Coordinates of C-alpha atoms in Angstrom, one line a residue:
M1 CA -32.2 -116.3 1.6
T2 CA -29.3 -116.8 4.4
Q3 CA -28.5 -114.1 6.7
A4 CA -24.8 -113.7 4.8
S5 CA -26.7 -113.3 1.6
S6 CA -29.1 -110.9 2.7
H7 CA -26.3 -108.9 4.3
R8 CA -24.5 -108.8 1.1
R9 CA -27.7 -107.7 -0.8
R10 CA -28.0 -104.9 1.6
V11 CA -24.4 -103.7 1.5
T12 CA -24.6 -103.9 -2.1
T13 CA -27.9 -102.0 -2.5
D14 CA -26.6 -99.3 -0.3
I15 CA -22.9 -98.9 -2.2
G16 CA -25.0 -98.5 -5.4
L17 CA -27.1 -95.6 -4.2
V18 CA -24.5 -93.8 -2.3
L19 CA -22.5 -93.8 -5.7
A20 CA -25.5 -92.4 -7.3
G21 CA -25.6 -89.8 -5.0
C22 CA -21.8 -88.7 -5.4
L23 CA -22.8 -88.8 -9.1
A24 CA -25.7 -86.8 -8.8
P25 CA -24.2 -83.1 -8.1
A26 CA -21.8 -83.8 -11.1
L27 CA -24.6 -84.7 -13.5
V28 CA -26.7 -81.7 -12.5
F29 CA -23.8 -79.2 -13.2
V30 CA -23.5 -80.7 -16.8
A31 CA -27.1 -80.7 -17.5
L32 CA -27.5 -77.1 -16.3
R33 CA -24.3 -76.2 -18.7
S34 CA -26.2 -78.0 -21.5
L35 CA -28.9 -75.4 -21.0
G36 CA -26.6 -72.6 -21.4
L37 CA -26.2 -71.7 -17.6
P38 CA -22.8 -70.9 -15.9
F39 CA -22.4 -74.6 -14.5
G40 CA -20.2 -77.4 -15.3
L41 CA -17.1 -79.6 -15.1
R42 CA -14.4 -77.0 -16.8
V43 CA -13.0 -75.8 -13.6
E44 CA -9.4 -74.7 -13.7
H45 CA -6.7 -74.3 -11.1
S46 CA -6.8 -71.3 -8.8
G47 CA -5.4 -70.0 -5.5
E48 CA -3.3 -72.2 -3.7
D49 CA -3.3 -74.7 -6.5
Y50 CA -0.6 -73.0 -8.0
N51 CA 1.6 -73.7 -5.2
W52 CA 1.3 -77.5 -5.9
L53 CA 1.5 -77.2 -9.5
R54 CA 5.0 -75.3 -8.9
I55 CA 5.8 -78.3 -6.7
L56 CA 4.8 -80.9 -9.2
A57 CA 6.7 -79.2 -11.9
A58 CA 9.8 -80.3 -10.3
P59 CA 12.0 -82.8 -12.6
T60 CA 12.4 -85.6 -10.0
L61 CA 10.5 -87.2 -7.6
A62 CA 12.7 -86.3 -4.6
Q63 CA 12.8 -82.7 -5.9
K64 CA 9.1 -82.6 -5.7
V65 CA 8.7 -83.8 -2.1
N66 CA 11.7 -81.6 -1.0
S67 CA 10.0 -78.6 -2.4
F68 CA 7.0 -79.3 -0.7
W69 CA 8.8 -79.8 2.8
T70 CA 11.0 -76.7 2.3
L71 CA 7.9 -74.6 1.6
D72 CA 5.4 -76.0 4.3
W73 CA 7.5 -78.2 6.6
R74 CA 4.2 -80.1 7.9
N75 CA 2.2 -82.7 6.9
P76 CA 4.9 -85.0 5.3
L77 CA 2.3 -87.3 3.4
S78 CA 0.5 -84.7 1.7
P79 CA 2.9 -84.3 -1.3
W80 CA 2.3 -88.1 -2.0
W81 CA -1.1 -87.8 -2.6
Y82 CA -0.5 -85.1 -5.3
I83 CA 2.2 -87.1 -7.0
L84 CA -0.1 -90.2 -7.2
A85 CA -2.8 -88.4 -8.5
E86 CA -0.8 -85.9 -10.5
P87 CA -1.9 -87.1 -14.1
I88 CA -5.4 -86.2 -12.7
Y89 CA -4.6 -83.0 -10.9
E90 CA -2.9 -81.3 -13.8
M91 CA -5.3 -82.5 -16.6
M92 CA -6.9 -79.4 -18.1
P93 CA -9.6 -78.0 -17.7
R94 CA -11.6 -80.9 -15.5
G95 CA -9.0 -82.6 -13.8
P96 CA -9.1 -80.6 -10.4
L97 CA -12.4 -80.7 -10.1
I98 CA -12.7 -84.6 -11.0
L99 CA -10.0 -85.2 -8.4
R100 CA -12.0 -83.3 -5.6
L101 CA -15.1 -85.0 -6.7
L102 CA -13.4 -88.6 -6.3
M103 CA -13.0 -87.9 -2.7
N104 CA -16.8 -87.9 -2.3
P105 CA -17.0 -91.6 -2.2
L106 CA -14.3 -92.2 -0.1
L107 CA -15.9 -89.9 2.7
A108 CA -19.2 -91.3 2.2
F109 CA -18.3 -94.9 2.3
A110 CA -15.9 -94.1 5.1
A111 CA -18.8 -92.8 7.5
Y112 CA -21.0 -95.5 6.4
F113 CA -18.6 -98.1 7.4
M114 CA -17.7 -96.3 10.4
I115 CA -21.3 -96.2 11.7
R116 CA -22.3 -99.8 10.7
S117 CA -19.4 -101.3 12.1
A118 CA -19.4 -99.1 15.3
T119 CA -23.3 -100.1 15.9
E120 CA -22.6 -103.6 14.5
G121 CA -25.1 -102.9 11.7
R122 CA -27.8 -101.9 13.8
A123 CA -28.0 -98.1 12.4
R124 CA -27.8 -99.0 8.6
L125 CA -30.4 -96.2 8.2
L126 CA -28.4 -93.5 10.0
A127 CA -25.4 -94.8 7.9
L128 CA -26.8 -94.7 4.7
C129 CA -28.4 -91.1 5.0
A130 CA -25.1 -89.8 6.3
A131 CA -23.3 -91.2 3.4
L132 CA -25.9 -89.7 0.7
V133 CA -25.6 -86.3 2.2
I134 CA -21.7 -86.3 2.5
G135 CA -21.6 -87.7 -1.1
I136 CA -23.8 -84.8 -2.3
W137 CA -21.5 -82.3 -1.0
T138 CA -19.0 -80.8 -3.5
F139 CA -17.9 -77.3 -2.0
G140 CA -15.2 -76.3 0.1
Y141 CA -14.3 -72.8 1.7
S142 CA -12.6 -71.5 -1.3
T143 CA -12.8 -72.0 -5.1
D144 CA -9.3 -73.7 -5.6
H145 CA -9.0 -77.5 -4.9
V146 CA -6.3 -77.9 -2.4
L147 CA -8.7 -79.5 0.3
W148 CA -8.9 -82.7 -1.4
N149 CA -6.3 -84.8 0.2
I150 CA -7.4 -83.2 3.6
L151 CA -10.7 -84.5 2.9
G152 CA -9.0 -87.8 2.3
A153 CA -7.3 -87.8 5.5
A154 CA -10.6 -87.4 7.3
G155 CA -12.0 -90.6 5.3
L156 CA -8.9 -92.4 6.4
S157 CA -9.6 -91.5 9.9
M158 CA -13.1 -92.8 9.6
L159 CA -11.8 -95.9 8.1
C160 CA -9.5 -96.3 10.9
V161 CA -12.3 -96.2 13.7
G162 CA -14.5 -98.6 11.5
C163 CA -11.6 -101.2 11.0
Y164 CA -11.1 -101.2 15.0
A165 CA -14.8 -101.6 15.5
T166 CA -14.7 -104.5 13.2
W167 CA -12.0 -106.1 15.0
L168 CA -14.1 -105.6 18.2
A169 CA -17.1 -107.1 16.8
G170 CA -14.9 -110.1 15.7
G171 CA -14.0 -110.9 19.3
R172 CA -10.8 -109.4 19.2
N173 CA -9.5 -112.2 17.0
A174 CA -8.9 -111.1 13.6
V175 CA -5.8 -108.8 14.5
G176 CA -5.6 -107.6 10.8
W177 CA -8.3 -105.4 11.3
Y178 CA -6.4 -103.8 14.5
G179 CA -3.2 -103.6 12.0
L180 CA -5.0 -102.0 9.4
S181 CA -6.7 -99.4 11.9
L182 CA -3.1 -98.5 13.2
I183 CA -1.7 -97.9 9.6
L184 CA -4.9 -95.8 8.5
W185 CA -4.4 -93.8 11.6
F186 CA -1.0 -92.8 10.7
A187 CA -1.7 -92.3 7.1
A188 CA -4.7 -89.8 8.5
F189 CA -2.5 -87.8 10.7
A190 CA 0.7 -87.7 8.6
T191 CA -1.5 -86.5 5.9
Y192 CA -2.9 -83.7 7.8
A193 CA -1.8 -83.3 11.4
F194 CA -5.3 -82.4 13.0
Q195 CA -6.6 -85.9 11.9
M196 CA -5.5 -87.4 15.3
G197 CA -9.1 -87.8 17.0
A198 CA -9.4 -91.2 15.8
I199 CA -7.4 -92.4 19.1
L200 CA -10.1 -90.9 21.3
A201 CA -13.0 -92.6 19.3
I202 CA -11.2 -95.8 19.4
G203 CA -10.7 -95.5 23.2
L204 CA -14.5 -94.8 23.6
L205 CA -15.1 -98.0 21.5
C206 CA -12.7 -100.0 23.8
L207 CA -14.6 -98.7 27.1
L208 CA -17.9 -99.5 25.7
R209 CA -17.0 -103.1 24.5
P210 CA -14.4 -104.5 27.1
P211 CA -13.6 -108.5 27.1
P212 CA -16.4 -110.4 28.3
G213 CA -16.7 -110.2 32.2
A214 CA -14.0 -107.5 32.7
A215 CA -14.4 -105.6 35.8
V216 CA -13.7 -101.8 35.8
V217 CA -10.3 -101.9 36.7
R218 CA -9.6 -104.6 33.8
R219 CA -11.6 -102.5 31.6
L220 CA -9.3 -99.4 32.0
V221 CA -6.0 -101.5 31.5
V222 CA -7.7 -103.0 28.1
V223 CA -8.0 -99.7 27.0
A224 CA -4.4 -98.7 28.0
F225 CA -2.8 -101.4 26.3
E226 CA -5.1 -101.4 23.2
L227 CA -4.4 -97.8 22.8
L228 CA -0.7 -98.0 23.5
P229 CA 0.6 -98.8 19.7
F230 CA -1.3 -95.8 18.7
A231 CA 0.2 -93.4 21.4
I232 CA 3.7 -94.8 20.4
I233 CA 3.0 -94.2 16.7
A234 CA 1.7 -90.4 17.4
I235 CA 5.0 -89.8 19.7
L236 CA 7.5 -91.4 17.4
F237 CA 6.0 -89.1 14.5
L238 CA 6.2 -86.0 16.8
L239 CA 9.6 -86.6 17.6
I240 CA 10.7 -87.3 13.9
W241 CA 8.7 -84.0 13.1
I242 CA 10.4 -81.8 15.7
T243 CA 13.7 -82.9 14.4
T244 CA 13.1 -82.1 10.6
R245 CA 11.1 -79.4 10.8
H246 CA 12.6 -75.9 10.2
P247 CA 13.2 -73.8 13.2
T248 CA 10.9 -71.0 12.2
M249 CA 7.9 -73.3 12.5
S250 CA 8.2 -73.1 16.4
D251 CA 6.0 -69.9 16.7
A252 CA 3.5 -71.0 14.0
V253 CA 2.7 -74.3 15.9
A254 CA 2.8 -73.0 19.6
L255 CA -0.1 -73.4 21.3
A256 CA -1.5 -71.1 24.3
P257 CA -3.8 -73.2 26.8
E258 CA -4.7 -70.1 28.6
R259 CA -6.8 -68.9 25.4
L260 CA -9.0 -72.0 25.4
I261 CA -11.9 -70.4 27.5
E262 CA -11.8 -67.4 25.5
N263 CA -12.1 -69.1 22.2
V264 CA -13.9 -72.1 22.7
L265 CA -17.4 -71.2 22.3
G266 CA -16.7 -69.1 19.2
S267 CA -14.6 -72.1 17.5
L268 CA -17.6 -74.6 18.5
R269 CA -20.0 -71.8 16.8
H270 CA -18.1 -72.2 13.6
G271 CA -18.1 -75.8 13.6
I272 CA -21.8 -76.0 14.2
W273 CA -23.2 -73.3 12.2
P274 CA -20.8 -71.8 9.7
Q275 CA -22.0 -68.7 7.9
E276 CA -19.1 -68.8 5.1
Y277 CA -21.3 -70.9 2.8
R278 CA -23.9 -68.7 2.7
S279 CA -22.3 -66.6 -0.2
F280 CA -22.3 -69.8 -2.5
A281 CA -26.0 -70.4 -1.9
E282 CA -26.3 -66.7 -2.7
A283 CA -24.6 -67.2 -5.9
A284 CA -26.9 -70.1 -6.9
W285 CA -30.0 -68.1 -6.5
A286 CA -28.5 -65.2 -8.4
R287 CA -27.9 -68.0 -11.5
L288 CA -31.3 -70.0 -11.0
G289 CA -33.6 -68.0 -9.1
W290 CA -36.8 -70.1 -8.2
G291 CA -35.3 -73.0 -10.1
L292 CA -32.9 -73.3 -7.4
P293 CA -35.3 -74.2 -4.7
A294 CA -37.2 -76.5 -7.5
L295 CA -33.8 -78.4 -8.1
A296 CA -32.8 -78.7 -4.3
A297 CA -36.3 -80.0 -3.6
G298 CA -36.2 -82.6 -6.2
M299 CA -32.7 -83.8 -5.0
G300 CA -34.2 -84.1 -1.4
V301 CA -37.4 -85.7 -2.1
L302 CA -35.5 -88.4 -4.3
A303 CA -32.7 -88.9 -1.5
A304 CA -35.3 -89.4 1.4
V305 CA -37.5 -91.6 -1.0
L306 CA -34.6 -94.0 -2.3
A307 CA -33.1 -94.2 1.3
G308 CA -36.4 -95.2 2.4
V309 CA -37.0 -97.9 0.1
V310 CA -33.7 -99.5 0.2
S311 CA -33.9 -99.4 4.1
R312 CA -37.5 -100.4 4.2
E313 CA -36.6 -103.7 6.2
D314 CA -34.7 -101.8 8.7
R315 CA -36.1 -100.4 12.1
A316 CA -35.6 -96.8 13.1
V317 CA -32.3 -95.7 14.4
A318 CA -31.9 -96.5 18.4
G319 CA -31.1 -93.7 20.6
R320 CA -27.8 -95.4 21.8
D321 CA -26.8 -95.9 18.3
A322 CA -27.3 -92.2 17.3
A323 CA -25.6 -91.2 20.3
L324 CA -22.6 -93.4 19.5
A325 CA -22.5 -92.0 16.1
L326 CA -22.4 -88.6 17.3
A327 CA -19.6 -89.3 19.9
L328 CA -17.5 -90.8 17.4
A329 CA -17.9 -87.8 15.0
A330 CA -17.3 -85.5 18.0
C331 CA -14.1 -87.6 18.9
L332 CA -12.9 -86.9 15.2
V333 CA -13.2 -83.2 15.3
L334 CA -12.2 -82.6 18.9
P335 CA -8.3 -81.8 17.9
T336 CA -9.7 -79.2 15.5
L337 CA -11.8 -77.5 18.4
L338 CA -9.1 -77.4 20.9
I339 CA -6.2 -76.4 18.2
E340 CA -8.4 -73.4 16.8
S341 CA -9.0 -72.7 20.2
T342 CA -5.3 -72.3 21.7
S343 CA -3.4 -71.4 18.5
N344 CA -2.2 -67.7 17.4
T345 CA -1.8 -69.2 13.9
W346 CA -5.1 -71.4 13.2
T347 CA -7.5 -69.1 14.8
V348 CA -11.2 -69.6 15.2
G349 CA -13.2 -70.4 12.1
T350 CA -10.0 -71.3 9.8
R351 CA -9.7 -75.1 10.7
W352 CA -13.3 -76.3 10.9
R353 CA -13.7 -75.9 7.0
M354 CA -11.4 -78.8 6.7
V355 CA -13.8 -81.2 8.5
H356 CA -17.3 -79.7 7.8
Q357 CA -18.0 -82.3 5.0
M358 CA -17.3 -85.4 7.6
W359 CA -18.6 -83.6 10.7
L360 CA -21.8 -81.5 9.8
P361 CA -23.7 -84.6 8.1
L362 CA -23.0 -86.8 11.1
L363 CA -23.7 -83.8 13.7
W364 CA -27.2 -83.3 11.6
L365 CA -28.5 -86.6 11.1
G366 CA -27.2 -88.0 14.5
S367 CA -28.9 -85.2 16.4
I368 CA -32.1 -86.1 14.4
G369 CA -32.0 -89.4 15.1
L370 CA -31.5 -89.2 18.7
T371 CA -34.1 -86.7 19.0
A372 CA -36.7 -89.0 17.2
A373 CA -35.6 -91.8 19.5
A374 CA -36.4 -89.8 22.6
L375 CA -39.9 -88.9 21.4
P376 CA -43.1 -90.9 21.9
L377 CA -43.3 -91.8 18.1
A378 CA -44.0 -95.0 16.2
D379 CA -41.1 -96.8 14.6
W380 CA -42.4 -95.7 11.1
A381 CA -42.6 -92.0 12.2
R382 CA -39.0 -92.1 13.8
R383 CA -37.9 -93.7 10.4
W384 CA -39.0 -90.7 8.5
C385 CA -38.0 -88.1 10.8
L386 CA -34.3 -89.3 9.8
L387 CA -35.2 -89.7 6.2
G388 CA -37.0 -86.2 6.1
G389 CA -33.7 -84.6 7.8
A390 CA -31.7 -86.4 5.2
G391 CA -33.7 -85.0 2.4
I392 CA -33.7 -81.5 3.8
A393 CA -29.8 -81.9 4.3
S394 CA -29.4 -83.1 0.8
A395 CA -31.5 -80.1 -0.6
L396 CA -29.3 -77.6 1.5
V397 CA -26.1 -79.1 0.6
L398 CA -27.1 -79.2 -3.2
C399 CA -27.9 -75.3 -3.0
V400 CA -24.3 -74.5 -1.8
S401 CA -22.7 -77.0 -4.1
L402 CA -24.2 -75.3 -7.0
G403 CA -23.1 -71.8 -5.8
H404 CA -19.6 -72.8 -5.4
N405 CA -19.7 -74.6 -8.9
T406 CA -20.9 -71.4 -10.8
L407 CA -18.1 -69.3 -8.9
Q408 CA -15.5 -71.9 -9.9
I409 CA -16.9 -71.7 -13.4
S410 CA -16.9 -67.9 -13.6
L411 CA -13.4 -67.5 -12.1
S412 CA -12.1 -70.3 -14.5
A413 CA -13.6 -68.3 -17.5
A414 CA -11.7 -65.4 -16.6
Q415 CA -8.6 -66.9 -15.6
A416 CA -8.7 -68.8 -18.9
A417 CA -9.1 -65.3 -20.8
L418 CA -6.5 -63.8 -18.9
R419 CA -3.9 -66.3 -19.6
A420 CA -4.6 -66.6 -23.2
G421 CA -4.3 -62.6 -23.4
L422 CA -1.0 -62.6 -21.3
A423 CA 0.4 -65.2 -23.7
T424 CA -0.2 -62.8 -26.4
V425 CA 1.2 -59.9 -24.9
T426 CA 4.6 -61.8 -24.0
E427 CA 5.0 -63.7 -27.0
G428 CA 8.3 -62.7 -28.7
R429 CA 9.2 -60.1 -26.1
A430 CA 12.7 -60.3 -24.3
D431 CA 12.9 -61.2 -20.7
P432 CA 12.4 -59.8 -18.1
V433 CA 8.9 -58.7 -18.5
D434 CA 6.8 -57.3 -15.7
L435 CA 3.1 -57.4 -16.1
L436 CA 0.6 -55.1 -14.2
V437 CA -3.0 -56.1 -14.8
L438 CA -5.9 -53.6 -13.9
V439 CA -9.1 -55.8 -13.3
S440 CA -12.5 -54.5 -13.8
P441 CA -14.5 -54.5 -10.7
E442 CA -17.1 -57.2 -11.7
V443 CA -14.4 -59.7 -12.9
P444 CA -14.0 -62.6 -10.2
W445 CA -10.2 -62.7 -9.9
L446 CA -8.2 -63.2 -6.7
T447 CA -5.4 -65.9 -7.7
A448 CA -2.6 -63.7 -8.9
E449 CA -3.0 -61.0 -6.1
A450 CA -2.6 -63.7 -3.7
L451 CA 0.3 -65.6 -5.1
P452 CA 2.0 -63.1 -7.1
D453 CA 5.3 -65.0 -7.3
V454 CA 3.7 -68.3 -8.0
V455 CA 1.2 -67.8 -11.0
P456 CA 3.9 -66.6 -13.5
V457 CA 6.2 -69.5 -12.6
V458 CA 3.5 -71.9 -13.8
W459 CA 2.1 -69.9 -16.6
F460 CA 5.4 -68.9 -18.2
P461 CA 7.9 -71.7 -17.4
G462 CA 11.3 -71.0 -17.7
R463 CA 10.9 -67.3 -18.3
D464 CA 11.7 -64.0 -16.3
V465 CA 8.2 -62.6 -16.1
S466 CA 6.3 -60.9 -13.1
L467 CA 2.7 -60.6 -12.7
R468 CA 0.6 -58.4 -10.5
V469 CA -3.3 -58.3 -11.0
L470 CA -5.0 -55.5 -9.1
R471 CA -8.6 -54.9 -8.5
P472 CA -10.3 -51.7 -7.2
G473 CA -9.8 -50.6 -3.7
P474 CA -7.3 -51.8 -0.9
V475 CA -4.5 -54.5 -1.4
L476 CA -6.4 -57.7 -0.7
T477 CA -3.4 -59.3 1.3
P478 CA -2.0 -56.7 3.5
H479 CA 0.1 -59.4 5.5
Y480 CA 2.2 -59.8 2.5
G481 CA 3.9 -56.4 3.3
N482 CA 3.9 -52.9 2.3
W483 CA 5.6 -53.8 -1.0
L484 CA 1.9 -54.9 -2.5
G485 CA 1.2 -51.0 -3.1
V486 CA 2.3 -50.3 -6.6
R487 CA 4.0 -47.0 -7.4
L488 CA 4.4 -45.4 -10.9
T489 CA 7.2 -42.9 -10.6
E490 CA 8.9 -40.7 -13.3
A491 CA 11.5 -43.5 -13.9
A492 CA 10.5 -46.8 -13.0
A493 CA 7.3 -48.8 -11.7
I494 CA 8.0 -49.9 -8.2
N495 CA 6.6 -53.3 -6.4
L496 CA 5.5 -55.1 -9.5
R497 CA 7.8 -58.1 -8.3
N498 CA 7.6 -60.2 -5.0
G499 CA 9.3 -58.3 -2.4
G500 CA 9.4 -55.1 -3.9
G501 CA 12.1 -53.3 -6.3
A502 CA 12.0 -51.2 -9.5
A503 CA 11.3 -52.2 -13.0
P504 CA 12.0 -49.6 -15.9
Y505 CA 9.2 -49.0 -18.3
T506 CA 10.8 -50.4 -20.9
Q507 CA 10.1 -54.0 -19.7
V508 CA 6.8 -53.2 -18.0
R509 CA 3.4 -53.5 -19.7
I510 CA 0.3 -52.0 -18.0
L511 CA -3.1 -53.9 -19.3
R512 CA -6.8 -53.8 -18.4
F513 CA -9.0 -56.8 -18.3
D514 CA -12.5 -57.0 -18.4
G515 CA -13.1 -60.8 -17.8
R516 CA -13.0 -61.6 -21.5
K517 CA -10.2 -59.7 -23.0
I518 CA -6.8 -58.1 -22.3
T519 CA -6.1 -54.6 -23.7
M520 CA -2.9 -52.5 -23.3
P521 CA -3.7 -48.5 -23.7
A522 CA -1.2 -46.7 -25.6
Q523 CA -1.3 -44.0 -22.6
I524 CA -1.9 -44.3 -18.9
D525 CA -2.7 -41.4 -16.7
V526 CA -3.6 -40.8 -13.0
S527 CA -7.2 -41.2 -13.8
D528 CA -6.8 -44.8 -15.3
V529 CA -5.3 -45.9 -12.0
A530 CA -7.4 -44.0 -9.3
I531 CA -9.4 -46.8 -8.2
Y532 CA -6.5 -49.1 -7.7
P533 CA -3.9 -49.5 -4.9
V534 CA -1.3 -47.7 -7.1
S535 CA 0.5 -44.4 -6.3
W536 CA 0.8 -42.1 -8.9
E537 CA 4.3 -40.2 -8.8
R538 CA 4.5 -38.8 -12.3
D539 CA 3.9 -35.3 -13.7
A540 CA 2.9 -36.3 -17.0
P541 CA 1.0 -39.5 -18.5
L542 CA 2.8 -42.7 -19.3
V543 CA 3.2 -43.7 -22.8
Q544 CA 3.8 -47.3 -23.5
P545 CA 6.1 -48.8 -25.8
P546 CA 4.4 -50.8 -28.7

């Protein structure tokens, strides 16, 4: 077998294993669903998904992108991802989750390509293990699906670095790889502005691989010239963005460098050891009990053994290659660290969530590979240190993915029941209609409270319907303003609509929702609203019209 055919065989085998890893979580979800457990693929839109559904509802292509730009004023390529994927994204009830899961192969193969290209094929085992863990990761920081194209941008960043490394490995002759690297980098940060770190990774690779015989001064000159097109593209994009953004964005994007020392360690802690995913693992334990560690252990052992079998001809990862993979990953997330540490808007812990799926597996496995290389171990022992680390990481990621999935399933079921119940209540009624839903404490429902002006536009297109969904306790999003506290006065219900205002009781319907069905009490008194953020300003009970 020739060297080229052997290389193709290895790459093909790796691709097959990584694809199997990407499919594994979905298969586990479906299998658990078939056993009657609350897992599966029937995951509806929620949270900020409704913003995108409203944008995509615009009648023309130009109106869709203009609707996004007037709402957000950032990330100009972001809506085009949604437009291209609209048939999948709007497909109910599995479309949003399927689209999110499709990002896993992109991220996994991008990481694999970047590591193998940057190490000239030497770190195949590290590339394979990282790709497997990334592929099994299905969760995000919330239960909606707006993270998918941001993950896509992270994948483009890694592909950018991989293309540049391929160009270097070819002796800087195949300029198509260099040009493709430029295009991918622009597409990445024009989709999500924080994905600008690839230029740092490219600069590092250029320093480490100068032209043959280059002295120190010439090496720096080469770096400057090879990075110049990337820098020019970034500057031109920034100038265009400053010209076209709304003036109100100036305060939101302003940075305070003096805050760096104060915040950098806190931001770094969120990047290395995020605590926000613990609740997902707890949710999985609540559903599966001891079945959870059994499932996770099975996934971890399977991932480690299969990766070990397909890479049995490869040596352990060298320390320099593990260090290079870590350094490239650090370059990609450095803008996130710096922006979080200096921004008044994107504060500590809020942006790391966008890169965790890319960054954390590379951090974990790169660190294990580097540590194993530094220890006086046999080659087989170093290999199994990395394989064991990949197995443990795969098990942990599956645990959190299961918890995230069961919460999405519960939320989707509640949303579907609420939407169906409200459709019945509003059927045949003349507009306007103002709906106030009092949700039982155990119902996993947040969407309409966070986006009170968006959900009814999507659920009741073309109608004048408002929707307030209240849970017991204080208002969940006080930054929206004091209008979120509902008032029931003698003459009208106040603050049912976005921005406030009064609605006569003839157009108001106060409903209860227990997670499965909507009921409309014939009479409401102070005891019915006592635990909700509602101010009772009436002397007598409220009798609702039929």
